[in-house]
Amino acid sequence: MKNTFGNSISVTIFGESHGAYIGCVIDGLPAGLDIDEDFIRHRLDRRRPYGSISTARAEQDDFRIVSGVFDGKTCGTPLTVLIPNSDTRSRDYEYGKARPGHADYTAFVRYGGFEDYRGGGHFSGRITAALTAAGAVAMQTLLKKGVRIATHISECAGISDRPINDLQNDMDKLDSSSFAVLDDEAAQKMKDRILSAKKDGDSVGGILETVMTGMPAGVGDPWFDTVEGMLSHAVFSVPAVKGIEFGDGFAMAKMRASRANDPFRIENGKIITTKNSNGGINGGITNGMPIIMRTVIKPTPTVFIAQDTIDFKTRQNTVISAKGRHDPCIVHRAAVVLDSVCALTLADLLASRFGADYLR
Amino acid sequence: MKNTFGNSISVTIFGESHGAYIGCVIDGLPAGLDIDEDFIRHRLDRRRPYGSISTARAEQDDFRIVSGVFDGKTCGTPLTVLIPNSDTRSRDYEYGKARPGHADYTAFVRYGGFEDYRGGGHFSGRITAALTAAGAVAMQTLLKKGVRIATHISECAGISDRPINDLQNDMDKLDSSSFAVLDDEAAQKMKDRILSAKKDGDSVGGILETVMTGMPAGVGDPWFDTVEGMLSHAVFSVPAVKGIEFGDGFAMAKMRASRANDPFRIENGKIITTKNSNGGINGGITNGMPIIMRTVIKPTPTVFIAQDTIDFKTRQNTVISAKGRHDPCIVHRAAVVLDSVCALTLADLLASRFGADYLR
Amino acid sequence: MKNTFGNSISVTIFGESHGAYIGCVIDGLPAGLDIDEDFIRHRLDRRRPYGSISTARAEQDDFRIVSGVFDGKTCGTPLTVLIPNSDTRSRDYEYGKARPGHADYTAFVRYGGFEDYRGGGHFSGRITAALTAAGAVAMQTLLKKGVRIATHISECAGISDRPINDLQNDMDKLDSSSFAVLDDEAAQKMKDRILSAKKDGDSVGGILETVMTGMPAGVGDPWFDTVEGMLSHAVFSVPAVKGIEFGDGFAMAKMRASRANDPFRIENGKIITTKNSNGGINGGITNGMPIIMRTVIKPTPTVFIAQDTIDFKTRQNTVISAKGRHDPCIVHRAAVVLDSVCALTLADLLASRFGADYLR
Amino acid sequence: MKNTFGNSISVTIFGESHGAYIGCVIDGLPAGLDIDEDFIRHRLDRRRPYGSISTARAEQDDFRIVSGVFDGKTCGTPLTVLIPNSDTRSRDYEYGKARPGHADYTAFVRYGGFEDYRGGGHFSGRITAALTAAGAVAMQTLLKKGVRIATHISECAGISDRPINDLQNDMDKLDSSSFAVLDDEAAQKMKDRILSAKKDGDSVGGILETVMTGMPAGVGDPWFDTVEGMLSHAVFSVPAVKGIEFGDGFAMAKMRASRANDPFRIENGKIITTKNSNGGINGGITNGMPIIMRTVIKPTPTVFIAQDTIDFKTRQNTVISAKGRHDPCIVHRAAVVLDSVCALTLADLLASRFGADYLR
C-alpha cells in the first residue's frame, strides 16, 4: 500500500525534502514498551552526514514523538514521529532537466508535473530519516526479545571489509560507528576513494551486509510473505538499492547442492546448521540461524560532471551538471537505514506470527 | 497476506503436492478479456519436467477453469483454476529427517508437526504450476497492452548464455523453448553439466535473466510499492530463489555514477535512456525502458549423497540420502515461473495505477 | 479486497451460480485443528432450501476439502472447499431485462456486459453456500475457545419471535433448527405469512438477531477495525441485508444516557454489565458480554408480479415478471449465513489480537 | 488495518485527546488537486462545539498541512494534516473508575493498563477532528466529479426533522449549518430537549441521515467490498454510532418485495429508479441514484448522575459521577464527521474502480 508497509505492525511515512516536516506513523505496536528517545537520537545521528565524505546539508533531526507514547511508554495507539526540515536550499534545483539516475523524469510522468521537485521531494534520501526513527522504535522492541541487527560496509568503491566473524563483538563495534567498517585499514582506503571520487565530481557505491541474530525459528510463510520477500519489499524502498541476496546469494549459482545445503546438527540441545549458505531461511521461514542479507547501493546519481539528458518540460535534448551540495557516497549512511527497514519487517513478522503482545 | 499477493489484481494460491488439487484464484481482473486456454496449457507445458534432466514425476496438469470465465471471456469475478495432482508417490517420503536446504524443519516449527510433509506439501515446487496458470492469465492481459515478458538462463552450472541483444527475436525464441537458452552450444554444455551432476547424485543452480518490455513510464511508487519491491516480494516466493538484482545490480557496487547513470535522450520523439544500467526503473518507478531483472536459483536441495542432518521428531543427529524422483536442476523450469510472477505483479501495478479496466 | 476478507485469518470466495464450482479458500488458520466434515455438512444442510417456503432448486452441496487438511487436521496452509453446482436451469433467465431489487443492471454497468448473468452469477445467494462452509470451519475453531454464535428470526413478515432469554438452551435449540425461531407458535405464523406471500407471487423479509457469547474482553480496535466495523463489513456481503445494529441500536436514539449506559459490576469475581444496551462492545472493543447484533433482510426481490423496469441492452422501458424457481422468503436461510460471516470475523479478530495459534 | 482505512486512497489517523497533536495522513490522492484550506477550516468549524448545547472545551483546530501539497496543489504523495491540542484539562480525569458506556474498561483490557486515559486518549471524539480534516480533502476531490454529501439530524431526543425533499436546496442549507436540521421549528425543539437533558446532568442521542448524490453507477463490489460494507466499516469508527441502515433499511422487514423493489425507468435518456428503497445500491454496487444512509448516535455516555460501576484497578464495585466539561448531545457535531468518513470511502471506491487519476 504505497507509503504504508507491514501487516501487523505497519509504518506509514510522509514528507518532502523541503517541506515543513517529514515523519512516520507506526501502528500495531504493543502497549507498555519503554521508548528511549536517546536511542532514536543515536540512530538518527548515525544517519546524518559524516564529515567531508558527505553532503554539507546539516539537518539537526530534532524529532518529536507527538502521539502513541504516554509516560515514556507506548500506549498501544499509533506512534507518530515528526522531524522538521530546516536546512533547505531550494534554489539549488531547476525544474525540467532530468538528472540521470534520479527520479526527476519518472516523478514527472507519475505525478503529471505536480510533483514537489525541490530537493528530490518525496523521493529524497532525506525521507529515510523518518524510516530511521521508525526503525529505532522497532529495534527497541526487538532488542527486548533478543533480536539484534547490524550492517557493515562489506565493499565500497572496490575496497572490501573483512567478514563478520565474531558476532557479538563485531555487532557491538558496528552499533557505535558512523562508518560501519570492521577493518580500520579498509575503512581508511574506502574514505580515500570516496574523497578521490568527490574531487572528480563523481560518486561511488558499494555493498552492505546485514546480520540479524536471535530470530526464533518458524517465522515467515512459504508463499508471498516469505522472510526474503518481506525484507526485500521493504529494502528496495531504500533509495539506490538495486540488488539483494540472502546467505551465499548469487554465489550459489555456481555451487552444487552438496556444497550449498546447510547440514543440520544438534549441539548442546540446540538445533543449528553447521554452515549458513541459506542465510537463516529455508522455504521462506527462519530456521533460527542468523539472517544474512547483502544489498548493493549504487553510486549516488548526483555528479558534477556534465551528462546528456533531456528537459522533459520542453522535450529537448540537453546537458546537465549538478550544482549545490551532495553526497559522493551514501553507502555508510544507508547502513543504518537498512537496519531500520529490517527492524520494521522483523517486528511485523514476529507480531504476525505470535501476536503483537509477544513483543511486549 | 500469506498466500494472497497483489493490491488491485490479486492472486491466491492453494494446494499441497500430494493433495487432491492445487490451484489459484485471481481477483480484480477486468471483465471481457478473452481467455485462451491453449496459451495456459502451453505455459504449463513449458514448466513440466523436461527429459532426462528433470524428475520422472509426470503430471499432466490437466487444468480446469471453474469460475470467472463465461463464454470464453472473463466476467469480472474471481477466476479460479484447478489442477489435479495425479502422479504422487507418498511412500518416497519419511517424516522426521530434515532434508538440508529444504523446508522440512522450518515447516515443522512453523506448523507444529501438523504440516502435510508428503512431497514437500505446500512448500513443493509443484505449487508453482498454480502460479504458472495464474501468470498465463495475467500475461494474456499484458500482451494486449503491448507488455511482454521473457526469461532466459543466463548461467547454469557455470556455463553462460549470450546476452539478449535482439529483443524481438530473442523473446520469440524464448517463448517457444523448454530450455530457455539463446546460444545453442551453451545450452548443450549446460545440459551436459546437469547430467554430470545427476550421475553424481548431486544438482546444480544458475541465474535467470528476465526482460519485461512495453511497460509505460510512470508506474510504481517511490516507497514500499516500488517496482523492484513488488517484483522481489513476489519473486522470492519462487522456491530456490536466493537473490535478485535489477539492471546492472551488484556490478554497480564497483561503478562510479558517471558510469552507472543512464543518460536520457529523445529519439524520434520518444524518451529513452541510451543505456539501461538501472533496469528500466528510477526511484521505484518505470521509465519506459525494458525492465531487466536477474535472479539466482540455488541448486535443488535434494541429493542422493549422504548429508548430516537431524531427526526433528527425536531430536537426534542422523544422516540422510534422498530416495525417489528428483530434479538435478530446476533452473529451466523456474524460468516460466518467474515470467508468471512478474506478469502477475506488472498486471497489478498497471491496474493500481490506471484502474483494472485499463487492461481490458 | 473484493472477494477476500480478513486480516489474519482471511477468506476468499469464488464461483457463479451456474458455473462448475463455487468455493472458498481460508488462509491463516492455525495448524492442528480437527476438521469435522459432518459439522460442515450440518451447517450447509441448514442453509439449503426448506420445504414449500423455499425454492425448488435442490443442490446437494456435496462439498470437498481439496487442500489445507491432512489426516483430518488443518496443516496450516490454505484450506480450500469446493462445492459443485448441479441443479442449474439457465433457461429460466433472460438477459437484458433488469429485475428490480436485483443486481442485473448494476452488474451490467460494473462488468460492461460481460457478467455471467445465469442465475444471478456471482451475485447469487448460491455463493453463500461457500461462505457457510468457510464459516463452519471458523465456528469449529471458535467453539474450542468457548465462543458460540447463534441467530434467530426475531421478526418475519411482521411476526415477532420472543427474545433470547436463556442463552444456553435457546442457542442449543437454534443450532439444530432449519427455521430458527424460539417461539413455535410465532414460527407457524411466519410460515403461514410466507406461504400467503408466495400464493400472491410476492415475498417477505424480516429481522435476524445474532448472539455471540464467550468472546474475551479486549478484542477489536478503536478506529476502523472496530468490532462493529469488521462485523458490518462482512455482514453487508450477505445478499439482502440493508441494515445492522448492535445492542439496543436504533432504539438508543430515543434514550438518555442514564438509560443507555450499561453499569459495570463485579459478580463472583467476574466483570459484567448489569444490562447490555451496548451489545458487548464499548469503543469498538469487546467488553466480555454477549455481542448482540440485528440485521434486516429485505424481501427476496424475485416476484411473479409484473414490475416496471428497463431493458438495459436496448435502453427501453419494459415490464418484467419472474419465471422459474424462487424463494418467497430467505430470512431463515440467511440465518446460518450470518452466523458464518460472524464466525469468520470473530476468528480473524482473535487471531489479529493474540496470534493465530491462540485458536489452536 | 487498525488506524488505516481504504484500498486505493487510504487514511491513517493518529493522536490522543491530550497529546501534542492529532492528525491524519491521506495516501493515494492524485496529484494536481487544488487544496482549499478555507474549506477544511469551514468543515472543522462545523465540527467544533456549538454554544450552550456543547462542551466548553474550545479547541481552535489550527491545523497545518505539512506534506503532500506543493504550490496549493496535491503533489501525489502522502498529505499530512496536523492539528494541535491546546485546551486540555487532564485533571478532570481519574484513572481506574470505568465510565459506563465509555471505553475506559475495554481500553484497559486492550492495552494492559498502558493506555493514555487523559480525556479518553485515542478513543476521544477529539480524534474526529482529524477525520474531518481528511474528509474535507476527500470532499474537495469528490465535488469536482459532481459527488456531493450532506447529513441532517433526522431525529434528536425524540424530535423528528422533515425529510430531505429538495436535494439541491436542502443540501445547500445543510452545508452551511452548525446544527443541521431542515425544519427550523424542529431544530428549536431539539435544542430545548438537549438543554433540558443538560439541566438533568444527562444527555440525548439521535439519528443522522446522510445523502450522497452524483455517484456514477457501477461502483463497488458484490462481496465484502460492497458499498454498504465499506461505508459501514468506516462509519462505525465514528464514536457513538450503534446502527446503520441504507434506503428503507429496517423498515423493509415489514415490506413485501412488490413494495420494496425499486422499478427502473428511462427518463430523458437517463436510467433511474422511480423510488429509492434500496438507497442507491443494488447487489453492493451503486445504481446511480442517491445513496441514502441513516445512522443512530447513542446519547453521549458522560453524565453527571451517579452510576454504578467498577474500579478496574482495584476490582471493586463503586459509583461514578462525571466532573468537568462534556457534551449533552453530540448528534449535531457527528453530522460533519459522518460526511467525512463517507467522503473518504467514496473517494476510495472511485479510485479503486477507475484509478486515482479519475479524481483529478
Short mmCIF file of N, CA and C in Angstrom, two decimals, chain B residues 277-348:
data_model
loop_
_atom_site.label_atom_id
_atom_site.label_comp_id
_atom_site.label_asym_id
_atom_site.label_seq_id
_atom_site.Cartn_x
_atom_site.Cartn_y
_atom_site.Cartn_z
N SER B 277 21.50 0.70 -17.26
CA SER B 277 22.10 0.15 -16.04
C SER B 277 21.09 0.09 -14.90
N ASN B 278 20.06 0.92 -14.95
CA ASN B 278 19.07 0.98 -13.88
C ASN B 278 17.88 0.05 -14.15
N GLY B 279 17.97 -0.72 -15.23
CA GLY B 279 16.96 -1.75 -15.47
C GLY B 279 15.56 -1.22 -15.65
N GLY B 280 15.43 -0.03 -16.22
CA GLY B 280 14.09 0.47 -16.55
C GLY B 280 13.35 1.10 -15.39
N ILE B 281 14.05 1.28 -14.27
CA ILE B 281 13.37 1.78 -13.06
C ILE B 281 14.22 2.89 -12.43
N ASN B 282 13.61 4.05 -12.23
CA ASN B 282 14.25 5.14 -11.49
C ASN B 282 13.36 5.54 -10.32
N GLY B 283 13.90 5.54 -9.14
CA GLY B 283 13.10 5.94 -7.98
C GLY B 283 11.91 5.04 -7.74
N GLY B 284 12.04 3.77 -8.13
CA GLY B 284 10.97 2.81 -7.90
C GLY B 284 9.90 2.81 -8.96
N ILE B 285 10.05 3.66 -9.98
CA ILE B 285 9.01 3.88 -10.99
C ILE B 285 9.57 3.58 -12.37
N THR B 286 8.76 2.95 -13.20
CA THR B 286 9.20 2.63 -14.56
C THR B 286 9.54 3.89 -15.34
N ASN B 287 10.60 3.80 -16.18
CA ASN B 287 10.94 4.94 -17.03
C ASN B 287 10.67 4.66 -18.50
N GLY B 288 10.02 3.53 -18.79
CA GLY B 288 9.67 3.23 -20.17
C GLY B 288 10.65 2.31 -20.88
N MET B 289 11.84 2.14 -20.29
CA MET B 289 12.82 1.22 -20.88
C MET B 289 12.51 -0.20 -20.40
N PRO B 290 13.08 -1.23 -21.06
CA PRO B 290 12.83 -2.59 -20.58
C PRO B 290 13.25 -2.76 -19.12
N ILE B 291 12.44 -3.48 -18.38
CA ILE B 291 12.81 -3.85 -17.02
C ILE B 291 13.69 -5.10 -17.11
N ILE B 292 14.87 -4.99 -16.51
CA ILE B 292 15.83 -6.10 -16.56
C ILE B 292 16.01 -6.62 -15.13
N MET B 293 15.83 -7.90 -14.94
CA MET B 293 15.89 -8.49 -13.61
C MET B 293 16.66 -9.81 -13.69
N ARG B 294 17.53 -10.02 -12.74
CA ARG B 294 18.24 -11.30 -12.66
C ARG B 294 18.01 -11.93 -11.30
N THR B 295 17.80 -13.24 -11.31
CA THR B 295 17.58 -13.96 -10.05
C THR B 295 18.48 -15.18 -10.02
N VAL B 296 18.96 -15.49 -8.83
CA VAL B 296 19.78 -16.69 -8.70
C VAL B 296 18.89 -17.83 -8.18
N ILE B 297 19.03 -18.98 -8.82
CA ILE B 297 18.31 -20.19 -8.42
C ILE B 297 19.33 -21.14 -7.80
N LYS B 298 19.17 -21.42 -6.52
CA LYS B 298 20.16 -22.31 -5.89
C LYS B 298 19.98 -23.74 -6.41
N PRO B 299 21.00 -24.58 -6.30
CA PRO B 299 20.84 -25.97 -6.75
C PRO B 299 19.72 -26.66 -5.96
N THR B 300 18.92 -27.46 -6.65
CA THR B 300 17.85 -28.22 -5.98
C THR B 300 18.43 -28.93 -4.76
N PRO B 301 17.85 -28.75 -3.60
CA PRO B 301 18.47 -29.31 -2.39
C PRO B 301 18.50 -30.84 -2.35
N THR B 302 17.59 -31.50 -3.05
CA THR B 302 17.54 -32.96 -2.96
C THR B 302 18.77 -33.58 -3.63
N VAL B 303 19.57 -34.32 -2.87
CA VAL B 303 20.73 -35.02 -3.44
C VAL B 303 20.75 -36.45 -2.92
N PHE B 304 21.38 -37.33 -3.70
CA PHE B 304 21.44 -38.74 -3.32
C PHE B 304 22.70 -39.05 -2.50
N ILE B 305 23.46 -38.00 -2.26
CA ILE B 305 24.67 -38.11 -1.45
C ILE B 305 24.27 -38.02 0.02
N ALA B 306 24.95 -38.76 0.89
CA ALA B 306 24.62 -38.71 2.31
C ALA B 306 24.98 -37.35 2.91
N GLN B 307 24.06 -36.78 3.68
CA GLN B 307 24.30 -35.50 4.32
C GLN B 307 23.98 -35.60 5.81
N ASP B 308 24.76 -34.87 6.60
CA ASP B 308 24.45 -34.79 8.02
C ASP B 308 23.14 -34.04 8.21
N THR B 309 22.35 -34.53 9.16
CA THR B 309 21.14 -33.78 9.49
C THR B 309 20.62 -34.25 10.84
N ILE B 310 19.41 -33.80 11.16
CA ILE B 310 18.78 -34.19 12.42
C ILE B 310 17.45 -34.88 12.12
N ASP B 311 17.00 -35.65 13.09
CA ASP B 311 15.61 -36.08 13.11
C ASP B 311 14.92 -35.15 14.11
N PHE B 312 14.04 -34.30 13.59
CA PHE B 312 13.46 -33.29 14.49
C PHE B 312 12.38 -33.87 15.39
N LYS B 313 11.92 -35.07 15.07
CA LYS B 313 10.95 -35.71 15.99
C LYS B 313 11.68 -36.24 17.22
N THR B 314 12.80 -36.90 16.98
CA THR B 314 13.54 -37.50 18.10
C THR B 314 14.63 -36.56 18.62
N ARG B 315 14.86 -35.47 17.91
CA ARG B 315 15.95 -34.54 18.25
C ARG B 315 17.29 -35.26 18.37
N GLN B 316 17.60 -36.08 17.38
CA GLN B 316 18.89 -36.78 17.31
C GLN B 316 19.61 -36.41 16.03
N ASN B 317 20.93 -36.38 16.10
CA ASN B 317 21.71 -36.24 14.87
C ASN B 317 21.58 -37.51 14.05
N THR B 318 21.58 -37.38 12.74
CA THR B 318 21.45 -38.53 11.86
C THR B 318 22.01 -38.18 10.49
N VAL B 319 21.79 -39.07 9.52
CA VAL B 319 22.30 -38.88 8.16
C VAL B 319 21.14 -39.14 7.20
N ILE B 320 21.11 -38.44 6.09
CA ILE B 320 20.03 -38.63 5.12
C ILE B 320 20.60 -38.72 3.70
N SER B 321 19.98 -39.60 2.90
CA SER B 321 20.25 -39.63 1.46
C SER B 321 18.89 -39.68 0.77
N ALA B 322 18.73 -38.92 -0.30
CA ALA B 322 17.43 -38.86 -0.97
C ALA B 322 17.09 -40.20 -1.61
N LYS B 323 15.81 -40.45 -1.66
CA LYS B 323 15.28 -41.59 -2.41
C LYS B 323 14.28 -41.04 -3.41
N GLY B 324 13.84 -41.87 -4.33
CA GLY B 324 12.74 -41.47 -5.21
C GLY B 324 13.19 -40.59 -6.36
N ARG B 325 12.27 -39.73 -6.83
CA ARG B 325 12.48 -38.95 -8.03
C ARG B 325 12.93 -37.54 -7.65
N HIS B 326 13.72 -36.94 -8.45
CA HIS B 326 14.03 -35.53 -8.17
C HIS B 326 14.61 -34.86 -9.42
N ASP B 327 14.74 -33.55 -9.32
CA ASP B 327 15.29 -32.75 -10.42
C ASP B 327 16.76 -32.44 -10.14
N PRO B 328 17.68 -32.81 -11.01
CA PRO B 328 19.07 -32.40 -10.81
C PRO B 328 19.29 -30.92 -11.13
N CYS B 329 18.26 -30.30 -11.69
CA CYS B 329 18.32 -28.86 -12.00
C CYS B 329 16.89 -28.37 -12.18
N ILE B 330 16.56 -27.23 -11.59
CA ILE B 330 15.22 -26.68 -11.83
C ILE B 330 15.31 -25.31 -12.48
N VAL B 331 16.51 -24.90 -12.85
CA VAL B 331 16.67 -23.55 -13.39
C VAL B 331 15.77 -23.35 -14.61
N HIS B 332 15.79 -24.32 -15.53
CA HIS B 332 14.99 -24.17 -16.76
C HIS B 332 13.49 -24.18 -16.47
N ARG B 333 13.09 -24.96 -15.46
CA ARG B 333 11.66 -25.00 -15.12
C ARG B 333 11.25 -23.72 -14.38
N ALA B 334 12.19 -23.14 -13.65
CA ALA B 334 11.87 -21.92 -12.90
C ALA B 334 11.67 -20.72 -13.82
N ALA B 335 12.23 -20.80 -15.03
CA ALA B 335 12.16 -19.64 -15.93
C ALA B 335 10.71 -19.22 -16.18
N VAL B 336 9.88 -20.19 -16.48
CA VAL B 336 8.49 -19.88 -16.79
C VAL B 336 7.73 -19.42 -15.54
N VAL B 337 8.16 -19.90 -14.39
CA VAL B 337 7.51 -19.46 -13.15
C VAL B 337 7.86 -18.00 -12.86
N LEU B 338 9.11 -17.63 -13.13
CA LEU B 338 9.49 -16.23 -12.94
C LEU B 338 8.70 -15.32 -13.86
N ASP B 339 8.61 -15.69 -15.13
CA ASP B 339 7.74 -14.93 -16.04
C ASP B 339 6.37 -14.71 -15.41
N SER B 340 5.88 -15.78 -14.79
CA SER B 340 4.50 -15.78 -14.30
C SER B 340 4.32 -14.82 -13.13
N VAL B 341 5.21 -14.87 -12.15
CA VAL B 341 5.04 -13.96 -11.01
C VAL B 341 5.29 -12.52 -11.45
N CYS B 342 6.18 -12.35 -12.43
CA CYS B 342 6.38 -10.99 -12.95
C CYS B 342 5.11 -10.50 -13.65
N ALA B 343 4.48 -11.37 -14.41
CA ALA B 343 3.25 -10.98 -15.12
C ALA B 343 2.17 -10.58 -14.13
N LEU B 344 2.02 -11.36 -13.07
CA LEU B 344 1.01 -11.04 -12.06
C LEU B 344 1.32 -9.68 -11.41
N THR B 345 2.59 -9.44 -11.15
CA THR B 345 2.98 -8.20 -10.48
C THR B 345 2.78 -7.00 -11.40
N LEU B 346 3.19 -7.12 -12.66
CA LEU B 346 3.02 -5.99 -13.58
C LEU B 346 1.54 -5.70 -13.83
N ALA B 347 0.74 -6.75 -13.96
CA ALA B 347 -0.70 -6.53 -14.16
C ALA B 347 -1.28 -5.78 -12.95
N ASP B 348 -0.85 -6.17 -11.76
CA ASP B 348 -1.32 -5.50 -10.55
C ASP B 348 -0.86 -4.04 -10.52
#
